[in-house]
Amino acid sequence: MNVIAATPSVRRPIRPPQVPASQFPYNPGSLLSAGDLTLEGVSRILTRATELDKMDPLVRDRILLKRRIALLFYESSTRTRTSFELAAKALGADTTLVSNLSSSIEKGETLKDTGLTLRALGAEAIILRHNSSGAPWLLEEAARLPVLNAGDGMHEHPTQALLDLRTILAHLRPGVTEVGADTLAGVTVTVVGDILHSRVARSNMFLLPRLGAEVILCGPTQLLPDSAAGAGPGISVERDFESAMRRSQVVMMLRIQAERLAGLQLDLEQYKAAYQLNGQRLAAHAPEAIVMHPGPIIRGLELTAGVADGAQSAILEQVTNGVVIRMAVVERALTASAGAGGSL
Amino acid sequence: MTSLLIRNGHLIDPGAGIDGPRDLLLKEGRVAEIAGPGKLKSSNGAQVLDAAGLTVAPGLIDIHVHLREPGQGYKETIATGTAAAAAGGFTSVAAMPNTTPVNDTPEITRWMQSPDRGACVRVYPIAAATRGSNGEALTDFASLKSAGAVAVTDDGRPILKDSIMRETLAAAARVGLSVIQHAEDTRLTQGGSMNAGPVAFKLGLRGMPTEAESGLVERDIRLVTELRDARVHLHVAHTSTAGAIAAVRQARRNGLRVTCEVAPHHFLLTEEHVGLYSTNAKMNPPLRSAADRDAMIEAILDGVVDAIATDHAPHATHEKEVEFEHAPNGITGLETALGLCLRWLHREWKLPLGRVLSLLSAQPAALLGLKGRGTLAVGSFGDVVVFDPKAEWTYSAKETRSRSHNTPFDGWTMQGKVRWTVSEGKIAYAAG
């Protein structure tokens, strides 16, 4: 009998060509995916964020004094852009913003050329927000600078996952900054809504299960394909919001990304009936849970104003945590050497 | 014209059932004589190739290539594409019509075959099935055929409408042409840039479901069944899904003239090879799941697949160095097909050498009715590949003869090194 496993349709064992190992990240300071970080790397960022938070601002702003960081934004952004900019400036770095609407990108310059130009201008790291999934990998390979992924298409937003983790730890594991494989054992995080188009959902689902958390993805099929459950360990799909809520210590709401629906038909009234987080639902099914949202929130759609402003809401804490997490990530970008918490 | 004597080689001609030591004499571009070793005298002025230790086989035939001319010479020209073909052991290639403009006229079909193009192997144009490949109005199949077209297709796009596909199959059958379908229900693949499934979900890329391929193949087979005309020949291009293979298998059992080809990347690679957005792993149809890939191997081994075809699709480096979703589809394939087929189909999966060569010569020739090709029978074209079947080597994309470098097989180990490629009696490639 064959001892080598083969798909049932194949008569003989097939040994296919191997998938080559990834060359990424080229630079140990890059943060392209939440999955690139080891748990030691995550711990280092969390610990450093707390240290930088407590540090005298006049001492802190010498850390990256006059170092040059470019913010390259192909999409509009309030929180992420401001947060990265404040973080870099808090460490003393010079920042420059290049946006697709006021640059040569409008004239057809490619991402590769924009990256090479920024490098030639003296940028030492690039913080990239881009509407295409995978763009940070293209940029890192082309520019060979540390690249911080500030959101790529429908793919990832790793600093959001880190600031979400800091927020979750503050509530459920106060004082903990050193994380391990069981730090979040027993914690269930439900991510609700437009999972398909959400980079926040992906970065969280690639990070939180590695700390022992269960991640439940919740939403209608148009916004959450069944295949999502196969995205990794610790991830499951649940269509019934209230059932997911009852098992959760954290409920993370997402915005419907109208700009990415690409012709998808969605009945918003039906959506609200099934998935809106309102005060009544929260009180009935998850009265102890913390409510999170990466923003921008659309009051009255995915959650009600009462919940957004309510006692269980951690939405503004997330924003605040974003600045210190990004300080740690920006510092790492310019100071990391091989082996310092990356996958290298 | 001079003559060429290939001596001391091991001749394999699956079409003629020859597999043994033979000398081969080519004269006036044709096969003149085959005899046991040392039996043929080199006539005056005959060039002699010593093929000791080498395999001598019919020149390979790729029925699915994009030579990019007219109109996209920065990606490839007929001269550079056929030079890559010759380096890969190919002596005939069938060129797809999605050029600029689309090859939908006898004039373009003839232009592609003009000696001015500088082809070093035979180019068989495949003409557009509909004007501009827009899927609306049929082209003039009879005049395209007399201009040299060997099949019709809208490759790059499907012939989507039932009525147009039915008309295409019927009209092509009347003039004796095959219809090659790019089976993709584009209503299901819009915005997609890789195979639909968990990998696409993880990468945040929109997916192209397997049903988009298998569904259209099933529709086409239904149309062939309804036409009840034995002359109708449907050929499924670049088959990539288990569902499409199953449909072809069933159609054959039902006695229909339905054939299919598989590209090396679809029997070797999976969606996992997209890695972190490697645009050299982006093509259409996309790399599929391991189960689909295994179904391609299975179908090749058990004979459902009629031909290996590369879908050689050159693109300039700057076109591929962009965001994954914006990169054009396609990879080059002419120089790597034989090396990959011998390394994997033959050595790893134990498909006999004669059958591998048949999938790359006799069968594609029969499929498109290319007379005098794919065999070394006396009187046929003097198209020969001479290669060292045991030699291992590493493919280097930057040394390609193609104008483009977009291949996922850069740095891969190949088996079987081409020593000479002879096209109609003339040496089209000689290893340096």
XYZ file of N, CA, C and O in Angstrom, chain A residues 7 9-12 14-20 22 24 111-112 130-134 137-138 154-155 195 197 202 205-206 225 227-228 230-231 260 262, chain B residues 197-198 200-206 268-270 272-273 276-277 290-291 293-295 297-298 301-302 321-326 343-344 348-350 412:
296
model
N -3.916 12.883 -3.262
C -5.339 13.180 -3.429
C -6.007 11.954 -4.031
O -5.385 11.227 -4.806
N -7.940 11.305 -6.364
C -8.080 11.114 -7.805
C -6.779 10.611 -8.436
O -6.759 10.238 -9.588
N -5.695 10.646 -7.695
C -4.417 10.292 -8.281
C -4.061 8.859 -7.920
O -4.048 8.487 -6.765
N -3.739 8.083 -8.937
C -3.478 6.669 -8.709
C -2.137 6.421 -8.051
O -1.963 5.500 -7.307
N -1.146 7.221 -8.431
C 0.177 6.957 -7.878
C 0.619 8.154 -7.044
O 0.166 9.266 -7.271
N 2.325 11.304 -5.959
C 2.901 12.365 -6.766
C 3.780 13.223 -5.877
O 3.329 13.734 -4.875
N 5.031 13.328 -6.257
C 5.917 14.241 -5.542
C 6.097 15.461 -6.438
O 6.778 15.384 -7.455
N 5.428 16.534 -6.110
C 5.467 17.707 -6.985
C 6.643 18.622 -6.651
O 7.289 18.449 -5.621
N 6.912 19.600 -7.518
C 7.960 20.582 -7.206
C 7.602 21.345 -5.928
O 6.429 21.588 -5.659
N 8.618 21.704 -5.166
C 8.394 22.438 -3.921
C 8.144 23.920 -4.196
O 8.620 24.458 -5.183
N 7.417 24.542 -3.285
C 7.262 25.993 -3.342
C 8.511 26.606 -2.702
O 8.855 26.260 -1.576
N 9.202 27.477 -3.428
C 10.437 28.036 -2.863
C 10.157 28.918 -1.642
O 9.083 29.518 -1.534
N 10.282 32.083 0.856
C 10.180 33.510 0.556
C 11.477 34.252 0.854
O 12.186 33.934 1.796
N 11.309 37.474 1.387
C 10.858 38.645 2.140
C 10.923 38.392 3.638
O 10.775 37.257 4.073
N 4.960 52.579 -8.943
C 5.334 52.468 -7.530
C 6.837 52.255 -7.401
O 7.494 52.831 -6.530
N 7.399 51.438 -8.286
C 8.842 51.191 -8.248
C 9.616 52.496 -8.393
O 10.531 52.782 -7.621
N -1.581 51.729 0.313
C -1.802 51.531 -1.126
C -3.105 50.769 -1.351
O -3.487 49.936 -0.543
N -3.747 51.063 -2.467
C -5.033 50.408 -2.739
C -4.906 49.018 -3.364
O -5.910 48.333 -3.526
N -3.690 48.590 -3.693
C -3.521 47.248 -4.251
C -2.898 46.311 -3.223
O -1.838 46.615 -2.661
N -3.524 45.153 -3.046
C -2.953 44.141 -2.169
C -1.566 43.766 -2.670
O -1.373 43.552 -3.865
N -0.602 43.700 -1.758
C 0.738 43.260 -2.134
C 1.692 44.383 -2.489
O 2.888 44.136 -2.658
N 5.185 44.700 -0.813
C 6.208 43.720 -1.191
C 6.927 44.188 -2.456
O 8.138 44.091 -2.571
N 6.145 44.690 -3.399
C 6.717 45.239 -4.629
C 7.659 46.391 -4.297
O 8.780 46.469 -4.811
N -6.922 44.930 0.059
C -7.793 44.107 0.908
C -6.956 43.160 1.761
O -7.447 42.175 2.257
N -5.672 43.472 1.917
C -4.775 42.460 2.447
C -4.444 42.631 3.929
O -5.012 41.926 4.767
N -15.515 41.332 6.058
C -14.230 40.650 6.228
C -13.485 40.572 4.886
O -12.280 40.763 4.812
N -13.154 42.427 2.369
C -12.376 43.580 1.920
C -11.488 44.156 3.021
O -10.890 45.209 2.829
N -7.700 40.678 8.317
C -6.631 39.736 7.977
C -5.452 39.861 8.927
O -4.928 38.868 9.428
N -6.360 38.300 12.161
C -6.494 36.835 12.144
C -5.158 36.136 11.933
O -5.012 34.969 12.241
N -4.159 36.873 11.415
C -2.828 36.275 11.289
C -2.006 36.453 12.569
O -0.973 35.846 12.734
N -16.460 34.864 2.505
C -16.566 33.569 1.823
C -16.250 32.425 2.795
O -15.498 32.616 3.755
N -14.352 30.066 2.364
C -12.926 29.719 2.307
C -12.112 30.461 3.357
O -10.978 30.093 3.630
N -12.702 31.515 3.966
C -11.965 32.282 4.980
C -11.559 31.405 6.157
O -10.511 31.619 6.771
N -10.359 28.620 6.107
C -9.110 27.929 5.787
C -7.899 28.844 5.776
O -6.818 28.435 5.380
N -8.067 30.093 6.204
C -6.961 31.055 6.126
C -5.873 30.761 7.146
O -4.759 31.242 7.017
N -14.944 49.247 -2.197
C -14.369 47.994 -2.692
C -15.436 46.949 -3.033
O -15.109 45.812 -3.326
N -17.268 46.574 -5.558
C -17.096 46.109 -6.941
C -18.334 45.404 -7.493
O -18.282 44.272 -7.966
N -10.131 31.017 -3.702
C -9.919 30.019 -2.655
C -9.179 30.632 -1.481
O -8.992 31.849 -1.433
N -8.752 29.792 -0.544
C -8.132 30.305 0.676
C -6.866 31.133 0.429
O -6.606 32.083 1.161
N -6.133 33.059 -2.220
C -6.558 34.386 -2.681
C -7.129 35.179 -1.510
O -6.862 36.376 -1.355
N -7.887 34.508 -0.662
C -8.458 35.199 0.496
C -7.353 35.732 1.397
O -7.379 36.885 1.826
N -6.347 34.890 1.647
C -5.250 35.316 2.520
C -4.486 36.493 1.934
O -4.062 37.375 2.652
N -4.305 36.475 0.619
C -3.527 37.534 -0.027
C -4.370 38.771 -0.317
O -3.856 39.766 -0.818
N -5.669 38.694 -0.036
C -6.523 39.845 -0.308
C -6.675 40.115 -1.792
O -6.771 41.259 -2.216
N -6.669 39.041 -2.589
C -6.847 39.200 -4.031
C -8.194 38.612 -4.439
O -8.634 37.608 -3.881
N -8.819 39.235 -5.408
C -10.093 38.704 -5.901
C -9.819 37.448 -6.716
O -8.848 37.381 -7.463
N 2.648 21.591 -12.997
C 3.760 21.665 -12.046
C 3.492 22.572 -10.848
O 3.929 22.287 -9.739
N 2.817 23.675 -11.089
C 2.711 24.710 -10.057
C 1.294 24.785 -9.499
O 0.346 24.328 -10.125
N 1.187 25.378 -8.313
C -0.126 25.632 -7.728
C -0.213 27.098 -7.328
O 0.771 27.840 -7.401
N -0.059 28.250 -4.593
C 0.934 28.584 -3.555
C 2.181 29.239 -4.166
O 2.905 29.962 -3.480
N 2.450 28.953 -5.451
C 3.619 29.547 -6.094
C 3.455 31.039 -6.354
O 4.420 31.702 -6.743
N 4.425 35.690 -2.437
C 4.057 37.045 -2.029
C 3.978 37.911 -3.278
O 4.852 38.706 -3.566
N 2.940 37.638 -4.048
C 2.584 38.481 -5.184
C 3.596 38.425 -6.318
O 3.907 39.448 -6.932
N -3.705 22.368 -5.434
C -2.930 21.139 -5.611
C -3.796 20.032 -6.203
O -3.332 19.234 -7.019
N -5.070 19.985 -5.825
C -5.957 18.938 -6.354
C -6.132 19.100 -7.866
O -6.134 18.116 -8.613
N -3.968 20.631 -9.881
C -2.670 20.312 -10.471
C -2.497 18.793 -10.597
O -2.098 18.282 -11.638
N -2.868 18.079 -9.527
C -2.745 16.624 -9.569
C -3.661 16.019 -10.643
O -3.316 15.010 -11.270
N -4.809 16.637 -10.843
C -5.717 16.146 -11.888
C -5.110 16.332 -13.277
O -5.353 15.522 -14.178
N -1.839 16.162 -13.925
C -0.834 15.099 -14.044
C -1.522 13.776 -14.381
O -1.133 13.068 -15.306
N -2.562 13.487 -13.612
C -3.315 12.256 -13.823
C -3.824 12.165 -15.268
O -3.707 11.135 -15.933
N -1.026 11.410 -17.657
C -0.557 10.029 -17.555
C -1.558 9.046 -18.158
O -1.175 8.063 -18.772
N -2.853 9.318 -17.982
C -3.811 8.332 -18.490
C -4.322 8.656 -19.891
O -5.244 8.010 -20.375
N 6.572 44.400 -13.453
C 7.038 44.986 -12.183
C 6.020 45.990 -11.652
O 6.342 47.152 -11.402
N 4.810 45.541 -11.505
C 3.747 46.430 -11.005
C 2.920 45.647 -9.989
O 3.167 44.461 -9.753
N 1.945 46.321 -9.401
C 1.056 45.694 -8.437
C 0.447 44.436 -9.061
O 0.046 44.442 -10.230
N 0.346 43.379 -8.279
C -0.085 42.082 -8.803
C -1.376 42.194 -9.616
O -1.481 41.667 -10.716
N -2.359 42.896 -9.068
C -3.647 42.939 -9.765
C -3.566 43.696 -11.087
O -4.419 43.523 -11.948
N -2.540 44.529 -11.263
C -2.407 45.280 -12.508
C -1.457 44.634 -13.510
O -1.339 45.103 -14.640
N 12.082 16.305 -16.959
C 12.423 16.258 -15.536
C 11.260 15.703 -14.702
O 11.469 14.903 -13.789
N 10.050 16.135 -15.030
C 8.923 15.773 -14.164
C 8.065 14.659 -14.748
O 7.875 13.624 -14.120
N 10.244 11.910 -13.011
C 9.587 11.841 -11.704
C 8.329 10.975 -11.764
O 8.085 10.167 -10.883
N 7.539 11.159 -12.801
C 6.238 10.488 -12.832
C 6.191 9.339 -13.843
O 5.125 8.808 -14.125
N 7.352 9.013 -14.399
C 7.544 7.773 -15.154
C 6.718 7.653 -16.434
O 6.366 6.558 -16.852
N 15.406 26.934 -12.257
C 14.937 25.551 -12.085
C 15.866 24.563 -12.794
O 16.459 24.869 -13.820
